[in-house]
Short mmCIF file of C-alpha atoms and ligand atoms in Angstrom, two decimals:
data_model
loop_
_atom_site.label_atom_id
_atom_site.label_comp_id
_atom_site.label_asym_id
_atom_site.label_seq_id
_atom_site.Cartn_x
_atom_site.Cartn_y
_atom_site.Cartn_z
CA UNK A 1 -171.11 -136.78 -134.23
CA UNK A 2 -169.57 -134.03 -135.80
CA UNK A 3 -166.21 -132.25 -134.55
CA UNK A 4 -168.25 -129.31 -133.87
CA UNK A 5 -170.46 -131.01 -132.00
CA UNK A 6 -167.80 -132.38 -130.06
CA UNK A 7 -166.30 -129.38 -129.43
CA UNK A 8 -169.86 -127.85 -128.18
CA UNK A 9 -170.57 -130.74 -125.40
CA UNK A 10 -166.42 -130.08 -124.22
CA UNK A 11 -168.05 -126.27 -124.10
CA UNK A 12 -170.76 -127.75 -122.04
CA UNK A 13 -168.83 -129.57 -119.76
CA UNK A 14 -166.42 -126.77 -119.19
CA UNK A 15 -169.36 -124.91 -117.75
CA UNK A 16 -170.02 -126.96 -115.33
CA UNK A 17 -166.54 -128.67 -114.67
CA UNK A 18 -165.20 -124.73 -113.70
CA UNK A 19 -168.18 -124.45 -112.43
CA UNK A 20 -167.88 -121.13 -114.51
CA UNK A 21 -171.56 -119.13 -113.90
CA UNK A 22 -171.25 -119.56 -110.15
CA UNK A 23 -167.67 -117.99 -111.06
CA UNK A 24 -168.95 -115.09 -113.04
CA UNK A 25 -172.02 -114.26 -110.61
CA UNK A 26 -168.51 -112.93 -108.18
CA UNK A 27 -168.17 -110.12 -110.59
CA UNK A 28 -170.15 -106.56 -110.04
CA UNK A 29 -170.61 -107.25 -113.92
CA UNK A 30 -173.01 -110.08 -113.19
CA UNK A 31 -174.23 -109.65 -109.77
CA UNK A 32 -176.53 -107.80 -108.92
CA UNK A 33 -178.60 -108.40 -112.19
CA UNK A 34 -178.70 -112.06 -111.93
CA UNK A 35 -179.17 -111.75 -107.84
CA UNK A 36 -182.56 -109.93 -109.21
CA UNK A 37 -183.60 -112.85 -110.90
CA UNK A 38 -183.77 -115.48 -108.22
CA UNK A 39 -181.65 -118.15 -110.02
CA UNK A 40 -180.40 -120.97 -107.77
CA UNK A 41 -176.96 -120.71 -109.66
CA UNK A 42 -176.08 -123.99 -108.00
CA UNK A 43 -178.77 -126.38 -109.94
CA UNK A 44 -178.19 -124.40 -113.06
CA UNK A 45 -176.51 -127.04 -115.17
CA UNK A 46 -175.10 -126.98 -118.87
CA UNK A 47 -176.76 -125.01 -121.88
CA UNK A 48 -179.99 -125.32 -120.40
CA UNK A 49 -178.71 -123.51 -116.87
CA UNK A 50 -176.58 -121.21 -119.05
CA UNK A 51 -179.89 -120.34 -120.63
CA UNK A 52 -181.22 -118.97 -117.46
CA UNK A 53 -179.03 -116.11 -116.74
CA UNK A 54 -179.76 -112.82 -118.63
CA UNK A 55 -178.16 -111.66 -121.52
CA UNK A 56 -175.06 -109.01 -120.59
CA UNK A 57 -175.00 -105.55 -122.77
CA UNK A 58 -172.18 -103.21 -123.48
CA UNK A 59 -173.82 -100.62 -121.38
CA UNK A 60 -173.67 -103.34 -118.63
CA UNK A 61 -170.51 -102.97 -118.58
CA UNK A 62 -170.27 -99.35 -118.53
CA UNK A 63 -172.59 -99.17 -115.92
CA UNK A 64 -170.47 -101.76 -113.75
CA UNK A 65 -167.17 -99.83 -114.44
CA UNK A 66 -168.59 -96.64 -113.51
CA UNK A 67 -170.04 -97.77 -109.82
CA UNK A 68 -167.40 -100.24 -109.16
CA UNK A 69 -163.89 -100.78 -108.45
CA UNK A 70 -161.34 -102.39 -110.51
CA UNK A 71 -161.31 -105.19 -107.73
CA UNK A 72 -165.10 -105.80 -107.95
CA UNK A 73 -164.99 -106.36 -111.65
CA UNK A 74 -162.26 -108.99 -112.18
CA UNK A 75 -161.92 -112.21 -110.77
CA UNK A 76 -158.42 -112.72 -111.04
CA UNK A 77 -155.89 -111.13 -108.88
CA UNK A 78 -153.78 -110.07 -111.57
CA UNK A 79 -154.22 -108.48 -115.03
CA UNK A 80 -151.91 -108.80 -118.48
CA UNK A 81 -153.11 -106.22 -119.74
CA UNK A 82 -155.84 -103.32 -120.69
CA UNK A 83 -157.65 -102.81 -124.03
CA UNK A 84 -159.94 -100.69 -125.39
CA UNK A 85 -162.70 -100.25 -127.03
CA UNK A 86 -163.71 -96.66 -128.62
CA UNK A 87 -167.47 -97.79 -127.36
CA UNK A 88 -170.34 -95.73 -129.56
CA UNK A 89 -171.68 -93.48 -126.84
CA UNK A 90 -168.07 -92.01 -126.53
CA UNK A 91 -167.06 -94.04 -122.97
CA UNK A 92 -164.02 -96.03 -123.52
CA UNK A 93 -164.74 -99.40 -122.33
CA UNK A 94 -161.64 -100.82 -120.33
CA UNK A 95 -161.27 -104.68 -121.19
CA UNK A 96 -158.65 -106.75 -118.67
CA UNK A 97 -156.92 -109.67 -120.59
CA UNK A 98 -155.01 -112.05 -118.34
CA UNK A 99 -151.53 -113.65 -119.58
CA UNK A 100 -153.43 -116.37 -120.36
CA UNK A 101 -156.11 -114.93 -121.95
CA UNK A 102 -153.80 -113.43 -124.40
CA UNK A 103 -152.10 -116.46 -124.91
CA UNK A 104 -155.22 -118.69 -126.03
CA UNK A 105 -156.09 -116.09 -128.49
CA UNK A 106 -153.14 -115.48 -129.95
CA UNK A 107 -152.71 -119.57 -130.49
CA UNK A 108 -155.76 -120.00 -132.42
CA UNK A 109 -155.68 -116.73 -134.63
CA UNK A 110 -152.03 -118.50 -135.33
CA UNK A 111 -153.67 -121.82 -136.53
CA UNK A 112 -156.04 -119.75 -138.25
CA UNK A 113 -153.53 -117.90 -140.41
CA UNK A 114 -151.03 -120.26 -140.93
CA UNK A 115 -153.73 -122.52 -142.64
CA UNK A 116 -153.65 -120.01 -145.64
CA UNK A 117 -149.89 -118.49 -145.01
CA UNK A 118 -146.32 -120.39 -145.09
CA UNK A 119 -143.12 -119.35 -143.16
CA UNK A 120 -141.66 -117.62 -146.22
CA UNK A 121 -144.50 -114.58 -146.11
CA UNK A 122 -144.37 -111.62 -145.06
CA UNK A 123 -147.06 -109.88 -142.90
CA UNK A 124 -148.12 -106.13 -143.18
CA UNK A 125 -150.17 -105.29 -140.50
CA UNK A 126 -151.70 -101.79 -140.18
CA UNK A 127 -153.32 -101.62 -137.10
CA UNK A 128 -154.05 -99.35 -133.97
CA UNK A 129 -151.58 -99.49 -131.59
CA UNK A 130 -151.80 -100.07 -127.80
CA UNK A 131 -154.59 -99.92 -125.92
CA UNK A 132 -156.72 -101.32 -129.01
CA UNK A 133 -156.43 -104.92 -129.06
CA UNK A 134 -155.27 -104.70 -132.45
CA UNK A 135 -151.92 -103.06 -131.04
CA UNK A 136 -150.48 -106.95 -129.57
CA UNK A 137 -151.50 -108.62 -133.16
CA UNK A 138 -148.34 -107.93 -134.63
CA UNK A 139 -146.35 -109.30 -131.47
CA UNK A 140 -148.78 -112.24 -131.41
CA UNK A 141 -148.95 -113.12 -134.86
CA UNK A 142 -144.78 -113.51 -135.10
CA UNK A 143 -144.61 -115.04 -131.07
CA UNK A 144 -147.61 -117.37 -131.88
CA UNK A 145 -146.77 -118.16 -135.62
CA UNK A 146 -142.87 -118.88 -133.85
CA UNK A 147 -144.80 -121.37 -131.13
CA UNK A 148 -146.23 -123.39 -134.05
CA UNK A 149 -142.35 -123.70 -135.92
CA UNK A 150 -143.80 -121.38 -138.71
CA UNK A 151 -142.66 -118.02 -137.86
CA UNK A 152 -143.70 -115.41 -140.43
CA UNK A 153 -141.99 -112.06 -141.08
CA UNK A 154 -144.49 -109.22 -139.59
CA UNK A 155 -143.46 -105.68 -141.30
CA UNK A 156 -145.92 -103.90 -138.58
CA UNK A 157 -147.45 -100.29 -138.98
CA UNK A 158 -149.89 -97.72 -136.97
CA UNK A 159 -152.06 -95.90 -139.74
CA UNK A 160 -150.26 -92.73 -138.79
CA UNK A 161 -146.95 -94.18 -139.40
CA UNK A 162 -147.30 -96.57 -142.44
CA UNK A 163 -146.04 -93.23 -144.78
CA UNK A 164 -142.87 -93.11 -142.66
CA UNK A 165 -142.07 -97.02 -143.29
CA UNK A 166 -142.70 -96.71 -146.91
CA UNK A 167 -139.10 -96.79 -147.52
CA UNK A 168 -138.96 -100.32 -145.93
CA UNK A 169 -141.96 -101.52 -147.87
CA UNK A 170 -140.47 -100.51 -151.52
CA UNK A 171 -137.55 -102.52 -150.05
CA UNK A 172 -138.88 -105.38 -148.36
CA UNK A 173 -142.09 -105.79 -150.31
CA UNK A 174 -144.98 -107.96 -147.69
CA UNK A 175 -147.21 -110.95 -149.49
CA UNK A 176 -149.79 -110.42 -146.92
CA UNK A 177 -151.96 -107.71 -145.29
CA UNK A 178 -153.66 -107.35 -142.32
CA UNK A 179 -155.71 -104.54 -141.24
CA UNK A 180 -159.21 -102.44 -141.77
CA UNK A 181 -160.38 -102.81 -145.18
CA UNK A 182 -160.98 -98.57 -145.36
CA UNK A 183 -157.50 -97.53 -144.01
CA UNK A 184 -155.77 -100.47 -146.63
CA UNK A 185 -157.75 -99.03 -149.27
CA UNK A 186 -156.89 -95.26 -148.33
CA UNK A 187 -153.30 -96.32 -148.27
CA UNK A 188 -153.76 -97.74 -152.00
CA UNK A 189 -154.38 -93.44 -152.76
CA UNK A 190 -151.37 -92.94 -150.28
CA UNK A 191 -149.17 -95.78 -152.14
CA UNK A 192 -149.90 -93.22 -155.56
CA UNK A 193 -149.11 -90.39 -154.22
CA UNK A 194 -145.79 -91.40 -152.81
CA UNK A 195 -144.07 -94.07 -155.02
CA UNK A 196 -142.65 -91.88 -157.35
CA UNK A 197 -141.76 -88.98 -154.68
CA UNK A 198 -139.65 -92.15 -152.72
CA UNK A 199 -138.48 -93.58 -156.32
CA UNK A 200 -136.79 -90.29 -157.84
CA UNK A 201 -135.48 -89.55 -154.24
CA UNK A 202 -133.63 -93.03 -154.36
CA UNK A 203 -132.86 -92.73 -158.15
CA UNK A 204 -130.51 -89.45 -156.94
CA UNK A 205 -129.08 -90.89 -153.85
CA UNK A 206 -128.21 -94.32 -155.76
CA UNK A 207 -127.39 -92.52 -159.38
CA UNK A 208 -129.78 -95.15 -160.44
CA UNK A 209 -130.73 -94.55 -164.26
CA UNK A 210 -133.23 -97.57 -163.96
CA UNK A 211 -135.19 -96.36 -161.08
CA UNK A 212 -135.21 -93.02 -162.27
CA UNK A 213 -137.42 -94.48 -165.40
CA UNK A 214 -139.48 -96.03 -163.10
CA UNK A 215 -140.21 -93.37 -161.07
CA UNK A 216 -140.89 -91.16 -164.53
CA UNK A 217 -143.25 -94.17 -165.26
CA UNK A 218 -144.92 -93.90 -161.99
CA UNK A 219 -145.76 -90.38 -162.43
CA UNK A 220 -147.60 -90.84 -165.73
CA UNK A 221 -150.10 -93.60 -165.00
CA UNK A 222 -152.30 -94.27 -161.72
CA UNK A 223 -149.74 -96.57 -159.75
CA UNK A 224 -151.78 -98.91 -157.67
CA UNK A 225 -149.89 -101.19 -154.61
CA UNK A 226 -150.13 -104.09 -157.35
CA UNK A 227 -147.78 -102.63 -159.52
CA UNK A 228 -145.34 -102.35 -156.22
CA UNK A 229 -146.09 -105.14 -153.96
CA UNK A 230 -145.99 -107.83 -157.04
CA UNK A 231 -145.22 -110.34 -154.28
CA UNK A 232 -148.78 -109.62 -152.28
CA UNK A 233 -151.23 -112.50 -151.82
CA UNK A 234 -153.72 -112.57 -149.10
CA UNK A 235 -155.01 -109.91 -147.04
CA UNK A 236 -157.20 -110.20 -143.82
CA UNK A 237 -159.57 -107.66 -142.60
CA UNK A 238 -161.40 -106.90 -139.67
CA UNK A 239 -163.03 -103.86 -138.02
CA UNK A 240 -165.82 -103.43 -140.37
CA UNK A 241 -167.47 -105.60 -142.68
CA UNK A 242 -165.41 -106.28 -145.88
CA UNK A 243 -168.28 -106.61 -148.68
CA UNK A 244 -168.26 -103.47 -149.97
CA UNK A 245 -164.54 -102.90 -149.95
CA UNK A 246 -163.68 -106.22 -151.41
CA UNK A 247 -163.10 -106.03 -154.82
CA UNK A 248 -161.58 -102.64 -154.88
CA UNK A 249 -159.08 -104.38 -152.54
CA UNK A 250 -158.55 -106.91 -154.37
CA UNK A 251 -157.74 -105.10 -157.63
CA UNK A 252 -155.74 -102.26 -156.45
CA UNK A 253 -153.92 -104.43 -153.70
CA UNK A 254 -153.69 -107.68 -156.26
CA UNK A 255 -154.88 -110.24 -153.52
CA UNK A 256 -157.09 -113.05 -151.89
CA UNK A 257 -159.18 -110.71 -149.17
CA UNK A 258 -160.38 -112.59 -145.97
CA UNK A 259 -162.88 -111.23 -143.65
CA UNK A 260 -162.02 -111.84 -139.95
CA UNK A 261 -164.18 -111.09 -136.96
CA UNK A 262 -163.17 -110.45 -134.01
CA UNK A 263 -163.62 -108.15 -130.42
CA UNK A 264 -161.91 -106.56 -127.61
CA UNK A 265 -164.43 -107.50 -125.12
CA UNK A 266 -163.76 -111.29 -125.32
CA UNK A 267 -163.18 -114.55 -127.16
CA UNK A 268 -165.80 -115.43 -130.13
CA UNK A 269 -163.49 -114.46 -133.67
CA UNK A 270 -164.52 -115.70 -136.22
CA UNK A 271 -162.66 -115.98 -140.00
CA UNK A 272 -163.34 -116.49 -143.89
CA UNK A 273 -161.93 -119.75 -145.30
CA UNK A 274 -161.13 -120.71 -148.97
CA UNK A 275 -164.55 -120.76 -150.23
CA UNK A 276 -165.50 -116.88 -148.97
CA UNK A 277 -169.06 -117.85 -148.11
CA UNK A 278 -169.38 -117.24 -144.30
CA UNK A 279 -166.80 -117.07 -141.65
CA UNK A 280 -166.87 -120.22 -139.73
CA UNK A 281 -166.81 -119.34 -135.46
CA UNK A 282 -165.07 -122.40 -134.40
CA UNK A 283 -164.45 -120.85 -131.34
CA UNK A 284 -162.51 -123.13 -129.06
CA UNK A 285 -162.78 -121.30 -126.03
CA UNK A 286 -166.35 -119.40 -126.28
CA UNK A 287 -169.82 -120.64 -126.87
CA UNK A 288 -172.17 -118.73 -129.91
CA UNK A 289 -175.76 -118.32 -129.67
CA UNK A 290 -177.95 -116.50 -131.95
CA UNK A 291 -181.11 -114.51 -130.62
CA UNK A 292 -183.36 -115.04 -134.00
CA UNK A 293 -185.60 -112.05 -135.47
CA UNK A 294 -188.41 -113.09 -133.75
CA UNK A 295 -187.00 -112.75 -130.44
CA UNK A 296 -185.95 -109.88 -130.67
CA UNK A 297 -189.37 -108.68 -132.53
CA UNK A 298 -191.06 -109.55 -129.20
CA UNK A 299 -188.30 -107.89 -127.25
CA UNK A 300 -188.91 -105.25 -128.93
CA UNK A 301 -192.41 -104.71 -127.98
CA UNK A 302 -192.16 -105.67 -124.55
CA UNK A 303 -188.83 -104.34 -123.06
CA UNK A 304 -188.97 -106.86 -120.36
CA UNK A 305 -189.09 -110.00 -122.41
CA UNK A 306 -186.58 -112.02 -122.12
CA UNK A 307 -186.02 -113.22 -125.84
CA UNK A 308 -184.79 -117.10 -126.06
CA UNK A 309 -181.61 -118.06 -127.84
CA UNK A 310 -180.42 -120.87 -130.48
CA UNK A 311 -177.11 -122.44 -129.50
CA UNK A 312 -174.87 -122.80 -132.60
CA UNK A 313 -175.00 -126.40 -132.99
CA UNK A 314 -179.04 -126.41 -133.00
CA UNK A 315 -179.37 -123.16 -135.40
CA UNK A 316 -180.20 -123.50 -138.89
CA UNK A 317 -179.18 -122.20 -142.29
CA UNK A 318 -180.90 -119.12 -142.94
CA UNK A 319 -181.32 -118.39 -139.41
CA UNK A 320 -181.16 -114.70 -138.73
CA UNK A 321 -181.00 -112.73 -135.83
CA UNK A 322 -178.10 -111.49 -133.13
CA UNK A 323 -175.09 -112.93 -132.19
CA UNK A 324 -174.33 -113.66 -128.40
CA UNK A 325 -171.34 -115.09 -126.81
CA UNK A 326 -170.26 -116.32 -124.20
CA UNK A 327 -166.51 -116.80 -122.95
CA UNK A 328 -164.15 -118.59 -120.82
CA UNK A 329 -161.69 -115.58 -120.28
CA UNK A 330 -160.22 -115.79 -116.63
CA UNK A 331 -160.63 -111.91 -115.65
CA UNK A 332 -163.34 -111.38 -116.58
CA UNK A 333 -165.41 -113.61 -118.48
CA UNK A 334 -168.26 -112.63 -121.20
CA UNK A 335 -171.56 -114.16 -120.01
CA UNK A 336 -174.08 -114.35 -122.95
CA UNK A 337 -172.78 -111.03 -124.47
CA UNK A 338 -174.99 -109.42 -127.40
CA UNK A 339 -172.16 -107.78 -129.49
CA UNK A 340 -175.09 -106.29 -131.33
CA UNK A 341 -173.98 -107.47 -135.07
CA UNK A 342 -176.61 -109.21 -136.69
CA UNK A 343 -176.17 -112.52 -138.29
CA UNK A 344 -177.39 -114.58 -140.73
CA UNK A 345 -176.36 -118.56 -141.05
CA UNK A 346 -174.62 -119.36 -144.15
CA UNK A 347 -174.01 -122.99 -143.45
CA UNK A 348 -174.02 -125.27 -140.60
CA UNK A 349 -172.47 -128.49 -142.09
CA UNK A 350 -169.22 -129.81 -143.81
CA UNK A 351 -166.90 -126.73 -145.82
CA UNK A 352 -164.89 -127.93 -148.54
CA UNK A 353 -162.19 -126.47 -146.62
CA UNK A 354 -162.42 -129.36 -143.95
CA UNK A 355 -164.16 -126.96 -141.23
CA UNK A 356 -167.05 -128.07 -140.27
CA UNK A 357 -168.39 -125.12 -137.49
CA UNK A 358 -170.98 -123.24 -138.25
CA UNK A 359 -170.38 -120.23 -141.24
CA UNK A 360 -172.30 -116.89 -140.22
CA UNK A 361 -172.19 -113.71 -142.30
CA UNK A 362 -172.52 -110.49 -140.64
CA UNK A 363 -175.36 -108.69 -141.81
CA UNK A 364 -175.62 -105.83 -140.04
CA UNK A 365 -176.08 -104.29 -136.04
CA UNK A 366 -179.05 -104.63 -134.11
CA UNK A 367 -178.82 -101.43 -132.08
CA UNK A 368 -179.30 -97.65 -133.52
CA UNK A 369 -175.81 -96.53 -134.35
CA UNK A 370 -174.76 -94.56 -137.37
CA UNK A 371 -172.38 -97.27 -138.95
CA UNK A 372 -169.56 -95.46 -140.46
CA UNK A 373 -167.89 -99.00 -140.85
CA UNK A 374 -164.81 -98.67 -138.37
CA UNK A 375 -166.44 -95.52 -136.42
CA UNK A 376 -169.45 -96.13 -135.38
CA UNK A 377 -171.43 -93.15 -133.10
CA UNK A 378 -174.51 -93.92 -130.89
CA UNK A 379 -178.00 -92.11 -132.46
CA UNK A 380 -178.77 -91.74 -128.92
CA UNK A 381 -175.39 -89.62 -128.01
CA UNK A 382 -176.40 -87.59 -131.80
CA UNK A 383 -179.61 -87.03 -130.31
CA UNK A 384 -178.44 -85.62 -126.98
CA UNK A 385 -175.90 -83.31 -128.98
CA UNK A 386 -178.36 -81.77 -131.69
CA UNK A 387 -181.31 -81.29 -128.66
CA UNK A 388 -178.61 -79.15 -126.81
CA UNK A 389 -179.83 -75.48 -125.72
CA UNK A 390 -178.73 -72.97 -129.07
CA UNK A 391 -178.51 -69.37 -129.84
CA UNK A 392 -179.76 -69.75 -133.21
CA UNK A 393 -182.24 -72.67 -133.30
CA UNK A 394 -184.00 -75.26 -131.34
CA UNK A 395 -184.20 -78.69 -133.28
CA UNK A 396 -187.38 -80.73 -133.90
CA UNK A 397 -186.63 -83.50 -135.75
CA UNK A 398 -183.78 -84.62 -137.07
CA UNK A 399 -182.25 -87.70 -139.51
CA UNK A 400 -179.02 -89.18 -140.39
CA UNK A 401 -178.38 -90.49 -143.93
CA UNK A 402 -175.43 -92.64 -144.79
CA UNK A 403 -173.91 -92.80 -148.36
CA UNK A 404 -170.62 -93.55 -149.66
CA UNK A 405 -167.76 -91.07 -151.48
CA UNK A 406 -165.53 -93.03 -153.27
CA UNK A 407 -164.64 -95.54 -150.22
CA UNK A 408 -165.53 -93.38 -147.32
CA UNK A 409 -168.74 -93.10 -145.24
CA UNK A 410 -170.84 -89.78 -145.91
CA UNK A 411 -172.77 -88.57 -143.44
CA UNK A 412 -176.08 -85.96 -144.51
CA UNK A 413 -177.70 -84.86 -141.16
CA UNK A 414 -181.30 -83.12 -142.21
CA UNK A 415 -182.52 -81.07 -139.39
CA UNK A 416 -186.42 -80.12 -139.29
CA UNK A 417 -186.12 -77.12 -136.58
CA UNK A 418 -188.53 -75.43 -134.23
CA UNK A 419 -187.51 -72.55 -134.83
CA UNK A 420 -184.64 -70.79 -136.32
CA UNK A 421 -183.31 -67.33 -136.35
CA UNK A 422 -179.80 -67.34 -138.34
CA UNK A 423 -180.03 -70.71 -140.26
CA UNK A 424 -176.20 -70.51 -141.25
CA UNK A 425 -175.01 -69.84 -137.60
CA UNK A 426 -177.52 -72.61 -136.35
CA UNK A 427 -175.98 -75.01 -138.50
CA UNK A 428 -172.48 -73.78 -136.94
CA UNK A 429 -174.00 -74.16 -133.89
CA UNK A 430 -174.94 -78.05 -134.63
CA UNK A 431 -172.02 -79.10 -136.08
CA UNK A 432 -169.39 -77.88 -133.27
CA UNK A 433 -171.68 -79.35 -130.79
CA UNK A 434 -171.45 -82.73 -132.78
CA UNK A 435 -167.86 -82.00 -133.12
CA UNK A 436 -167.44 -81.87 -129.58
CA UNK A 437 -167.99 -85.37 -129.34
CA UNK A 438 -164.31 -86.76 -129.45
CA UNK A 439 -165.26 -90.15 -131.43
CA UNK A 440 -166.92 -87.70 -133.86
CA UNK A 441 -163.71 -85.41 -133.85
CA UNK A 442 -161.49 -88.11 -134.63
CA UNK A 443 -163.28 -89.78 -137.70
CA UNK A 444 -163.39 -86.48 -138.65
CA UNK A 445 -160.29 -85.22 -138.47
CA UNK A 446 -158.43 -88.15 -140.11
CA UNK A 447 -160.71 -88.00 -142.89
CA UNK A 448 -162.60 -91.84 -142.12
CA UNK A 449 -165.64 -90.42 -143.27
CA UNK A 450 -166.77 -87.15 -144.99
CA UNK A 451 -169.24 -85.04 -143.22
CA UNK A 452 -171.51 -83.42 -146.41
CA UNK A 453 -173.56 -81.04 -145.15
CA UNK A 454 -176.72 -79.51 -142.83
CA UNK A 455 -179.56 -79.70 -144.61
CA UNK A 456 -182.77 -77.77 -142.55
CA UNK A 457 -185.71 -78.03 -143.89
CA UNK A 458 -189.47 -76.85 -142.75
CA UNK A 459 -191.00 -80.48 -142.40
CA UNK A 460 -189.12 -83.54 -142.30
CA UNK A 461 -190.50 -86.99 -142.91
CA UNK A 462 -189.28 -89.82 -141.02
CA UNK A 463 -189.09 -93.38 -142.68
CA UNK A 464 -191.90 -95.46 -140.08
CA UNK A 465 -191.02 -99.10 -139.56
CA UNK A 466 -192.52 -101.84 -137.08
CA UNK A 467 -195.00 -100.83 -134.83
CA UNK A 468 -194.76 -96.78 -135.76
CA UNK A 469 -191.20 -96.49 -134.76
CA UNK A 470 -189.07 -93.46 -136.98
CA UNK A 471 -185.95 -94.23 -138.19
CA UNK A 472 -183.24 -91.82 -137.27
CA UNK A 473 -180.75 -93.05 -139.18
CA UNK A 474 -181.13 -94.23 -143.40
CA UNK A 475 -178.63 -95.99 -145.13
CA UNK A 476 -178.23 -95.45 -149.08
CA UNK A 477 -178.15 -98.76 -150.82
CA UNK A 478 -174.84 -97.86 -152.14
CA UNK A 479 -172.81 -97.89 -148.74
CA UNK A 480 -173.97 -101.81 -148.37
CA UNK A 481 -172.46 -102.41 -152.48
CA UNK A 482 -168.99 -102.29 -153.36
CA UNK A 483 -166.92 -99.33 -153.57
CA UNK A 484 -166.16 -98.23 -156.69
CA UNK A 485 -163.07 -96.85 -157.23
ZN1 ZN B 501 -164.55 -123.06 -144.93
#
């Protein structure tokens, strides 16, 4: 039996010994929905029992949050930390983690990173501050690598602050970076702009001829982070798909890039090893299941259908489907949580790195979102915003086309109006309506995506898929390909 299978045996025992489902049932997230299905929770045993309970979606979390007190939702008396996710529907999800939850997640991450890092490494983290979960990661990194007896040095900045931190970074150069791919690439541009300025200022202050020459030299050629951070070796990237950015980041930063998978709602992360072929999902405190494409299709044709899911230890190589996670968190365990990420099983046998857990690749989304990398906007919200009452026209059909401009996602919105009395004014109204959605606004204002233009056409032909469904969001092939810079 492989180590991974042994782990899943332990998980199964843990489900029963801790009466995990019975405990979770007390939370308002699960109570009503499970009750409706007439499940006898006392009889549910092991994985067979787990399969009896319904899946949980982000929408279920939202509904429970809106209708219940915190006390009805959580299973512990106290909480350690409240994290947020900027949900694609616009309303924030607040996720409670206890101190133990926080500790367990931190230890696992430190173990994984120390497979690659050494105690002499200096790690630059560019992550969103609290209440985003990433905001605690720099501290957790020091604490937990320290607990392992190998503390690493951490240079932590939020994306807004990294420019101000430049002076430090030039003097104390990092050897590894943790962040999101698109922000790391954007920083490459900022390095090109800031470095000559800072070197010049320092040259004047220190009256150094060497620095003055260096400042002058950086003006002459395009400067990349790899010219400045010469000791940079590794990068760990999460929050969006690494693949389109991988080569550009490796080229500009002169590092080896690793993909990381994590989400705020629960345990159950993945990481890429030296093989760079899919991410391992060892998940010491979570159970991975996959709903196959076939089952997803059945569900799409019959919303009442309860799709079957395959346990990670039984998933065959090549299987594609949707990732489902059940975790052992204390305050708010996720039971059969559908993350809405589509995955492919890359391997399920021993890896050259020594790890034998399943390897998955994230291949897309299974819900209707406009995927702009770190920002995901719900197509349902888009629809509502575009179908408001406007003075200068009315939307009949719309389509969003996502492509890429340099490393940024670019949105082109095409609208077929029912009528319009002034196209230019109508376009303005449409944009203002989208801009009123806070997630759109933040992404737009911070330059996380490019809003190309609104095209008004007399006839919009939707791409049709499945059993005659219209595709509202289309992607240019270049969105998935490597970015060129
Ligand atoms: Zn491996």
